[in-house]
Amino acid sequence: QKEVEQNSGPLSVPEGAIASLNCTYSDRGSQSFFWYRQYSGKSPELIMSIYSNGDKEDGRFTAQLNKASQYVSLLIRDSQPSDSATYLCAVNGVSGNTGKLIFGQGTTLQVKP
Amino acid sequence: DTAVSQTPKYLVTQMGNDKSIKCEQNLGHDTMYWYKQDSKKFLKIMFSYNNKELIINETVPNRFSPKSPDKAHLNLHINSLELGDSAVYFCASSYRGPGEKLFFGSGTQLSVL
């Protein structure tokens, strides 16, 4: 089992729709969860961080965390073509006590005008 | 005013050569990292330094040798380059240590011919 799993997609949504991106992780002790957006040929940029169970909203983005189910998701409301990118889920790994961030393989989102 | 800068942006070289990538951060962060992103977008940590001390050393061939002369700089030297080393290498930093949000450099696209 991979430590952090995402559906690689592509996930295609029409402009204005809600895009839902999902991520599961294996380390039950993980405490920090991040979503990064990566445009083609660019570096990852942080868009959301979440540390507690529940929802966290920032503009059109909502991160949802359920530690019992070891599940973190990202909702993008009113999706725009400019949201088309690869979204990387990152979780801090507790095993080995390094706490390093472990990334999923990313979900490619395509927003069609 | 680039926060994390790495050079060069592109590196094309022959198998067997030795090359270096340099990274500098002006954020005042304590911890710096090297991540490798393969063709499938999977980002995997290679090394991490905290205040010049190596704290994470993943299973990486010993042809890869990181060096941190001070906490603002982290370099990566690669000996005897192989075809499989072709990837994008990202430098990153975080405020205190692993498990925190990462700030990435723009990446170095390494192509080994």
PDB file of C-alpha atoms in Angstrom:
ATOM      1  CA  GLN A   1       0.000   0.000   0.000  1.00  0.00           C
ATOM      2  CA  LYS A   2       1.310   3.421  -0.953  1.00  0.00           C
ATOM      3  CA  GLU A   3       1.748   5.844   1.919  1.00  0.00           C
ATOM      4  CA  VAL A   4      -0.288   8.587   0.231  1.00  0.00           C
ATOM      5  CA  GLU A   5      -2.690   7.697  -2.558  1.00  0.00           C
ATOM      6  CA  GLN A   6      -4.490   9.844  -5.068  1.00  0.00           C
ATOM      7  CA  ASN A   7      -6.380   9.035  -8.223  1.00  0.00           C
ATOM      8  CA  SER A   8      -4.106  10.256 -11.003  1.00  0.00           C
ATOM      9  CA  GLY A   9      -7.055  11.257 -13.194  1.00  0.00           C
ATOM     10  CA  PRO A  10      -7.460  13.215 -15.308  1.00  0.00           C
ATOM     11  CA  LEU A  11     -10.496  14.622 -13.565  1.00  0.00           C
ATOM     12  CA  SER A  12     -12.475  16.680 -16.018  1.00  0.00           C
ATOM     13  CA  VAL A  13     -15.099  19.170 -14.881  1.00  0.00           C
ATOM     14  CA  PRO A  14     -16.946  21.937 -16.710  1.00  0.00           C
ATOM     15  CA  GLU A  15     -16.259  25.555 -15.858  1.00  0.00           C
ATOM     16  CA  GLY A  16     -18.281  26.663 -12.850  1.00  0.00           C
ATOM     17  CA  ALA A  17     -18.660  23.162 -11.407  1.00  0.00           C
ATOM     18  CA  ILE A  18     -17.261  21.817  -8.147  1.00  0.00           C
ATOM     19  CA  ALA A  19     -14.094  19.751  -8.472  1.00  0.00           C
ATOM     20  CA  SER A  20     -13.535  17.159  -5.749  1.00  0.00           C
ATOM     21  CA  LEU A  21     -10.043  15.779  -5.233  1.00  0.00           C
ATOM     22  CA  ASN A  22      -9.395  12.944  -2.832  1.00  0.00           C
ATOM     23  CA  CYS A  23      -6.410  11.573  -0.956  1.00  0.00           C
ATOM     24  CA  THR A  24      -5.943   8.693   1.467  1.00  0.00           C
ATOM     25  CA  TYR A  25      -2.942   8.059   3.676  1.00  0.00           C
ATOM     26  CA  SER A  26      -1.643   5.066   5.578  1.00  0.00           C
ATOM     27  CA  ASP A  27       0.132   6.533   8.644  1.00  0.00           C
ATOM     28  CA  ARG A  28      -2.505   6.878  11.345  1.00  0.00           C
ATOM     29  CA  GLY A  29      -0.241   9.182  13.363  1.00  0.00           C
ATOM     30  CA  SER A  30       0.017  11.854  10.661  1.00  0.00           C
ATOM     31  CA  GLN A  31      -0.857  15.354  11.889  1.00  0.00           C
ATOM     32  CA  SER A  32      -0.171  17.749   9.012  1.00  0.00           C
ATOM     33  CA  PHE A  33      -1.886  17.707   5.642  1.00  0.00           C
ATOM     34  CA  PHE A  34      -1.261  19.916   2.657  1.00  0.00           C
ATOM     35  CA  TRP A  35      -2.566  20.485  -0.848  1.00  0.00           C
ATOM     36  CA  TYR A  36      -0.197  21.784  -3.478  1.00  0.00           C
ATOM     37  CA  ARG A  37      -1.036  22.913  -7.002  1.00  0.00           C
ATOM     38  CA  GLN A  38       1.478  22.338  -9.753  1.00  0.00           C
ATOM     39  CA  TYR A  39       1.103  23.828 -13.200  1.00  0.00           C
ATOM     40  CA  SER A  40       2.873  22.046 -16.043  1.00  0.00           C
ATOM     41  CA  GLY A  41       6.563  22.884 -16.001  1.00  0.00           C
ATOM     42  CA  LYS A  42       6.321  24.795 -12.726  1.00  0.00           C
ATOM     43  CA  SER A  43       7.064  24.065  -9.103  1.00  0.00           C
ATOM     44  CA  PRO A  44       4.430  23.023  -6.543  1.00  0.00           C
ATOM     45  CA  GLU A  45       2.789  25.886  -4.664  1.00  0.00           C
ATOM     46  CA  LEU A  46       0.924  25.503  -1.408  1.00  0.00           C
ATOM     47  CA  ILE A  47      -2.781  26.243  -1.599  1.00  0.00           C
ATOM     48  CA  MET A  48      -4.171  24.717   1.609  1.00  0.00           C
ATOM     49  CA  SER A  49      -3.021  23.238   4.872  1.00  0.00           C
ATOM     50  CA  ILE A  50      -5.204  21.455   7.429  1.00  0.00           C
ATOM     51  CA  TYR A  51      -4.383  19.954  10.794  1.00  0.00           C
ATOM     52  CA  SER A  52      -7.737  19.229  12.501  1.00  0.00           C
ATOM     53  CA  ASN A  53     -10.710  17.116  11.570  1.00  0.00           C
ATOM     54  CA  GLY A  54     -13.416  18.952   9.675  1.00  0.00           C
ATOM     55  CA  ASP A  55     -13.508  21.579   6.977  1.00  0.00           C
ATOM     56  CA  LYS A  56     -11.244  24.524   6.323  1.00  0.00           C
ATOM     57  CA  GLU A  57     -12.300  27.100   3.758  1.00  0.00           C
ATOM     58  CA  ASP A  58     -10.165  29.626   1.890  1.00  0.00           C
ATOM     59  CA  GLY A  59     -11.920  31.427  -0.928  1.00  0.00           C
ATOM     60  CA  ARG A  60     -13.064  28.886  -3.490  1.00  0.00           C
ATOM     61  CA  PHE A  61     -11.061  26.113  -1.843  1.00  0.00           C
ATOM     62  CA  THR A  62     -12.213  23.858   0.989  1.00  0.00           C
ATOM     63  CA  ALA A  63     -10.023  21.199   2.544  1.00  0.00           C
ATOM     64  CA  GLN A  64     -11.695  18.392   4.445  1.00  0.00           C
ATOM     65  CA  LEU A  65      -9.950  16.081   6.880  1.00  0.00           C
ATOM     66  CA  ASN A  66     -11.191  12.865   8.455  1.00  0.00           C
ATOM     67  CA  LYS A  67      -8.416  11.280  10.503  1.00  0.00           C
ATOM     68  CA  ALA A  68     -10.538   8.279  11.510  1.00  0.00           C
ATOM     69  CA  SER A  69     -10.954   7.363   7.859  1.00  0.00           C
ATOM     70  CA  GLN A  70      -7.429   8.589   6.983  1.00  0.00           C
ATOM     71  CA  TYR A  71      -8.884  10.708   4.251  1.00  0.00           C
ATOM     72  CA  VAL A  72      -8.271  14.281   3.128  1.00  0.00           C
ATOM     73  CA  SER A  73     -10.003  16.028   0.257  1.00  0.00           C
ATOM     74  CA  LEU A  74      -9.950  19.310  -1.593  1.00  0.00           C
ATOM     75  CA  LEU A  75     -13.053  20.923  -3.061  1.00  0.00           C
ATOM     76  CA  ILE A  76     -12.744  23.671  -5.624  1.00  0.00           C
ATOM     77  CA  ARG A  77     -15.957  25.630  -6.107  1.00  0.00           C
ATOM     78  CA  ASP A  78     -16.770  27.555  -9.276  1.00  0.00           C
ATOM     79  CA  SER A  79     -13.900  25.853 -11.095  1.00  0.00           C
ATOM     80  CA  GLN A  80     -12.069  28.005 -13.626  1.00  0.00           C
ATOM     81  CA  PRO A  81      -9.902  26.983 -16.589  1.00  0.00           C
ATOM     82  CA  SER A  82      -6.992  28.520 -14.661  1.00  0.00           C
ATOM     83  CA  ASP A  83      -7.496  25.802 -12.021  1.00  0.00           C
ATOM     84  CA  SER A  84      -6.359  23.196 -14.556  1.00  0.00           C
ATOM     85  CA  ALA A  85      -3.234  21.734 -12.987  1.00  0.00           C
ATOM     86  CA  THR A  86      -1.966  18.752 -11.030  1.00  0.00           C
ATOM     87  CA  TYR A  87      -2.969  18.762  -7.367  1.00  0.00           C
ATOM     88  CA  LEU A  88      -0.595  17.068  -4.964  1.00  0.00           C
ATOM     89  CA  CYS A  89      -1.618  15.837  -1.550  1.00  0.00           C
ATOM     90  CA  ALA A  90       1.162  15.798   1.075  1.00  0.00           C
ATOM     91  CA  VAL A  91       1.074  14.232   4.511  1.00  0.00           C
ATOM     92  CA  ASN A  92       3.710  14.225   7.227  1.00  0.00           C
ATOM     93  CA  GLY A  93       5.045  10.740   7.777  1.00  0.00           C
ATOM     94  CA  VAL A  94       5.452   9.765  11.415  1.00  0.00           C
ATOM     95  CA  SER A  95       7.174   6.418  10.910  1.00  0.00           C
ATOM     96  CA  GLY A  96      10.889   6.708  11.568  1.00  0.00           C
ATOM     97  CA  ASN A  97      10.276   9.944  13.462  1.00  0.00           C
ATOM     98  CA  THR A  98      11.489  12.143  10.620  1.00  0.00           C
ATOM     99  CA  GLY A  99       8.105  13.767  10.056  1.00  0.00           C
ATOM    100  CA  LYS A 100       8.992  14.255   6.410  1.00  0.00           C
ATOM    101  CA  LEU A 101       6.287  15.247   3.952  1.00  0.00           C
ATOM    102  CA  ILE A 102       5.211  12.369   1.742  1.00  0.00           C
ATOM    103  CA  PHE A 103       3.464  13.226  -1.504  1.00  0.00           C
ATOM    104  CA  GLY A 104       0.810  11.405  -3.451  1.00  0.00           C
ATOM    105  CA  GLN A 105       1.255  10.984  -7.174  1.00  0.00           C
ATOM    106  CA  GLY A 106      -1.096  13.880  -7.868  1.00  0.00           C
ATOM    107  CA  THR A 107      -4.462  14.279  -9.568  1.00  0.00           C
ATOM    108  CA  THR A 108      -4.606  16.098 -12.880  1.00  0.00           C
ATOM    109  CA  LEU A 109      -7.587  18.430 -13.052  1.00  0.00           C
ATOM    110  CA  GLN A 110      -8.932  19.710 -16.363  1.00  0.00           C
ATOM    111  CA  VAL A 111     -11.526  22.482 -16.266  1.00  0.00           C
ATOM    112  CA  LYS A 112     -13.243  22.821 -19.613  1.00  0.00           C
ATOM    113  CA  PRO A 113     -14.687  26.212 -20.679  1.00  0.00           C
TER     114      PRO A 113
ATOM    115  CA  ASP B   1      13.083  38.667  -4.381  1.00  0.00           C
ATOM    116  CA  THR B   2      12.932  34.942  -5.115  1.00  0.00           C
ATOM    117  CA  ALA B   3      12.430  33.002  -1.882  1.00  0.00           C
ATOM    118  CA  VAL B   4      14.008  29.708  -2.936  1.00  0.00           C
ATOM    119  CA  SER B   5      16.222  29.862  -5.969  1.00  0.00           C
ATOM    120  CA  GLN B   6      18.044  27.034  -7.640  1.00  0.00           C
ATOM    121  CA  THR B   7      20.407  26.870 -10.596  1.00  0.00           C
ATOM    122  CA  PRO B   8      20.623  25.805 -13.266  1.00  0.00           C
ATOM    123  CA  LYS B   9      17.049  25.533 -14.523  1.00  0.00           C
ATOM    124  CA  TYR B  10      18.027  23.063 -17.232  1.00  0.00           C
ATOM    125  CA  LEU B  11      20.910  20.615 -17.251  1.00  0.00           C
ATOM    126  CA  VAL B  12      21.609  18.398 -20.259  1.00  0.00           C
ATOM    127  CA  THR B  13      24.585  16.111 -19.967  1.00  0.00           C
ATOM    128  CA  GLN B  14      26.074  12.814 -21.037  1.00  0.00           C
ATOM    129  CA  MET B  15      26.037   9.597 -19.076  1.00  0.00           C
ATOM    130  CA  GLY B  16      29.028   9.274 -16.774  1.00  0.00           C
ATOM    131  CA  ASN B  17      29.468  13.006 -16.206  1.00  0.00           C
ATOM    132  CA  ASP B  18      29.424  14.751 -12.826  1.00  0.00           C
ATOM    133  CA  LYS B  19      27.130  17.721 -12.240  1.00  0.00           C
ATOM    134  CA  SER B  20      25.995  20.004  -9.440  1.00  0.00           C
ATOM    135  CA  ILE B  21      22.798  21.866  -8.659  1.00  0.00           C
ATOM    136  CA  LYS B  22      22.805  24.816  -6.285  1.00  0.00           C
ATOM    137  CA  CYS B  23      20.051  26.131  -4.063  1.00  0.00           C
ATOM    138  CA  GLU B  24      19.675  29.195  -1.880  1.00  0.00           C
ATOM    139  CA  GLN B  25      16.814  30.419   0.280  1.00  0.00           C
ATOM    140  CA  ASN B  26      16.361  33.905   1.709  1.00  0.00           C
ATOM    141  CA  LEU B  27      13.395  33.055   3.940  1.00  0.00           C
ATOM    142  CA  GLY B  28      15.463  32.495   7.069  1.00  0.00           C
ATOM    143  CA  HIS B  29      14.242  28.892   7.223  1.00  0.00           C
ATOM    144  CA  ASP B  30      16.115  26.298   9.244  1.00  0.00           C
ATOM    145  CA  THR B  31      15.514  23.265   7.038  1.00  0.00           C
ATOM    146  CA  MET B  32      16.203  22.611   3.378  1.00  0.00           C
ATOM    147  CA  TYR B  33      15.421  19.638   1.178  1.00  0.00           C
ATOM    148  CA  TRP B  34      16.051  17.971  -2.130  1.00  0.00           C
ATOM    149  CA  TYR B  35      13.088  16.292  -3.794  1.00  0.00           C
ATOM    150  CA  LYS B  36      13.110  14.348  -7.046  1.00  0.00           C
ATOM    151  CA  GLN B  37      10.083  14.367  -9.341  1.00  0.00           C
ATOM    152  CA  ASP B  38       9.929  11.630 -11.930  1.00  0.00           C
ATOM    153  CA  SER B  39       8.109  11.638 -15.249  1.00  0.00           C
ATOM    154  CA  LYS B  40       4.895  10.515 -13.541  1.00  0.00           C
ATOM    155  CA  LYS B  41       4.952  13.606 -11.308  1.00  0.00           C
ATOM    156  CA  PHE B  42       5.768  11.574  -8.201  1.00  0.00           C
ATOM    157  CA  LEU B  43       7.695  13.769  -5.756  1.00  0.00           C
ATOM    158  CA  LYS B  44      10.054  11.857  -3.506  1.00  0.00           C
ATOM    159  CA  ILE B  45      12.278  13.252  -0.782  1.00  0.00           C
ATOM    160  CA  MET B  46      15.990  12.590  -1.112  1.00  0.00           C
ATOM    161  CA  PHE B  47      17.737  14.586   1.621  1.00  0.00           C
ATOM    162  CA  SER B  48      17.068  17.162   4.270  1.00  0.00           C
ATOM    163  CA  TYR B  49      19.380  19.437   6.242  1.00  0.00           C
ATOM    164  CA  ASN B  50      18.514  21.332   9.379  1.00  0.00           C
ATOM    165  CA  ASN B  51      20.973  24.098  10.232  1.00  0.00           C
ATOM    166  CA  LYS B  52      23.690  22.409   8.167  1.00  0.00           C
ATOM    167  CA  GLU B  53      23.073  19.008   9.751  1.00  0.00           C
ATOM    168  CA  LEU B  54      21.865  16.083   7.622  1.00  0.00           C
ATOM    169  CA  ILE B  55      18.618  14.845   9.166  1.00  0.00           C
ATOM    170  CA  ILE B  56      16.985  12.886   6.364  1.00  0.00           C
ATOM    171  CA  ASN B  57      18.887  10.626   4.018  1.00  0.00           C
ATOM    172  CA  GLU B  58      16.575   8.448   1.989  1.00  0.00           C
ATOM    173  CA  THR B  59      17.598   5.395   0.034  1.00  0.00           C
ATOM    174  CA  VAL B  60      19.500   7.264  -2.632  1.00  0.00           C
ATOM    175  CA  PRO B  61      22.551   5.984  -4.552  1.00  0.00           C
ATOM    176  CA  ASN B  62      25.745   7.290  -2.985  1.00  0.00           C
ATOM    177  CA  ARG B  63      26.518   8.953  -6.305  1.00  0.00           C
ATOM    178  CA  PHE B  64      24.288  11.712  -4.929  1.00  0.00           C
ATOM    179  CA  SER B  65      25.989  13.852  -2.315  1.00  0.00           C
ATOM    180  CA  PRO B  66      24.329  16.870  -0.729  1.00  0.00           C
ATOM    181  CA  LYS B  67      26.267  19.659   0.950  1.00  0.00           C
ATOM    182  CA  SER B  68      25.042  22.503   3.110  1.00  0.00           C
ATOM    183  CA  PRO B  69      27.712  25.160   3.755  1.00  0.00           C
ATOM    184  CA  ASP B  70      25.224  27.200   5.816  1.00  0.00           C
ATOM    185  CA  LYS B  71      21.524  27.052   6.564  1.00  0.00           C
ATOM    186  CA  ALA B  72      20.651  29.219   3.565  1.00  0.00           C
ATOM    187  CA  HIS B  73      22.387  27.024   1.003  1.00  0.00           C
ATOM    188  CA  LEU B  74      22.018  23.415  -0.056  1.00  0.00           C
ATOM    189  CA  ASN B  75      23.799  21.934  -3.038  1.00  0.00           C
ATOM    190  CA  LEU B  76      23.482  18.572  -4.721  1.00  0.00           C
ATOM    191  CA  HIS B  77      26.373  16.915  -6.491  1.00  0.00           C
ATOM    192  CA  ILE B  78      25.783  13.910  -8.692  1.00  0.00           C
ATOM    193  CA  ASN B  79      28.636  11.666  -9.832  1.00  0.00           C
ATOM    194  CA  SER B  80      28.664   9.286 -12.773  1.00  0.00           C
ATOM    195  CA  LEU B  81      25.266  10.309 -14.078  1.00  0.00           C
ATOM    196  CA  GLU B  82      22.966   7.559 -15.365  1.00  0.00           C
ATOM    197  CA  LEU B  83      19.982   7.646 -17.704  1.00  0.00           C
ATOM    198  CA  GLY B  84      17.663   6.930 -14.770  1.00  0.00           C
ATOM    199  CA  ASP B  85      18.768  10.123 -13.052  1.00  0.00           C
ATOM    200  CA  SER B  86      16.801  12.144 -15.593  1.00  0.00           C
ATOM    201  CA  ALA B  87      14.093  13.943 -13.629  1.00  0.00           C
ATOM    202  CA  VAL B  88      13.208  17.323 -12.182  1.00  0.00           C
ATOM    203  CA  TYR B  89      15.033  18.079  -8.945  1.00  0.00           C
ATOM    204  CA  PHE B  90      13.371  20.516  -6.570  1.00  0.00           C
ATOM    205  CA  CYS B  91      14.986  22.296  -3.704  1.00  0.00           C
ATOM    206  CA  ALA B  92      12.639  23.290  -0.895  1.00  0.00           C
ATOM    207  CA  SER B  93      12.752  24.837   2.550  1.00  0.00           C
ATOM    208  CA  SER B  94      10.584  24.917   5.648  1.00  0.00           C
ATOM    209  CA  TYR B  95      10.575  27.213   8.658  1.00  0.00           C
ATOM    210  CA  ARG B  96      11.736  24.806  11.332  1.00  0.00           C
ATOM    211  CA  GLY B  97      11.679  21.166  10.325  1.00  0.00           C
ATOM    212  CA  PRO B  98      10.133  18.318   8.354  1.00  0.00           C
ATOM    213  CA  GLY B  99       6.370  18.050   8.474  1.00  0.00           C
ATOM    214  CA  GLU B 100       5.874  21.755   7.933  1.00  0.00           C
ATOM    215  CA  LYS B 101       4.749  23.434   4.740  1.00  0.00           C
ATOM    216  CA  LEU B 102       7.378  23.485   2.067  1.00  0.00           C
ATOM    217  CA  PHE B 103       8.424  26.331  -0.174  1.00  0.00           C
ATOM    218  CA  PHE B 104       9.813  25.065  -3.441  1.00  0.00           C
ATOM    219  CA  GLY B 105      12.407  26.389  -5.838  1.00  0.00           C
ATOM    220  CA  SER B 106      11.648  26.484  -9.549  1.00  0.00           C
ATOM    221  CA  GLY B 107      13.236  23.117 -10.220  1.00  0.00           C
ATOM    222  CA  THR B 108      16.135  21.804 -12.291  1.00  0.00           C
ATOM    223  CA  GLN B 109      15.237  19.671 -15.285  1.00  0.00           C
ATOM    224  CA  LEU B 110      18.088  17.155 -15.594  1.00  0.00           C
ATOM    225  CA  SER B 111      18.349  15.225 -18.846  1.00  0.00           C
ATOM    226  CA  VAL B 112      20.995  12.527 -19.097  1.00  0.00           C
ATOM    227  CA  LEU B 113      21.705  11.412 -22.657  1.00  0.00           C
TER     228      LEU B 113
END
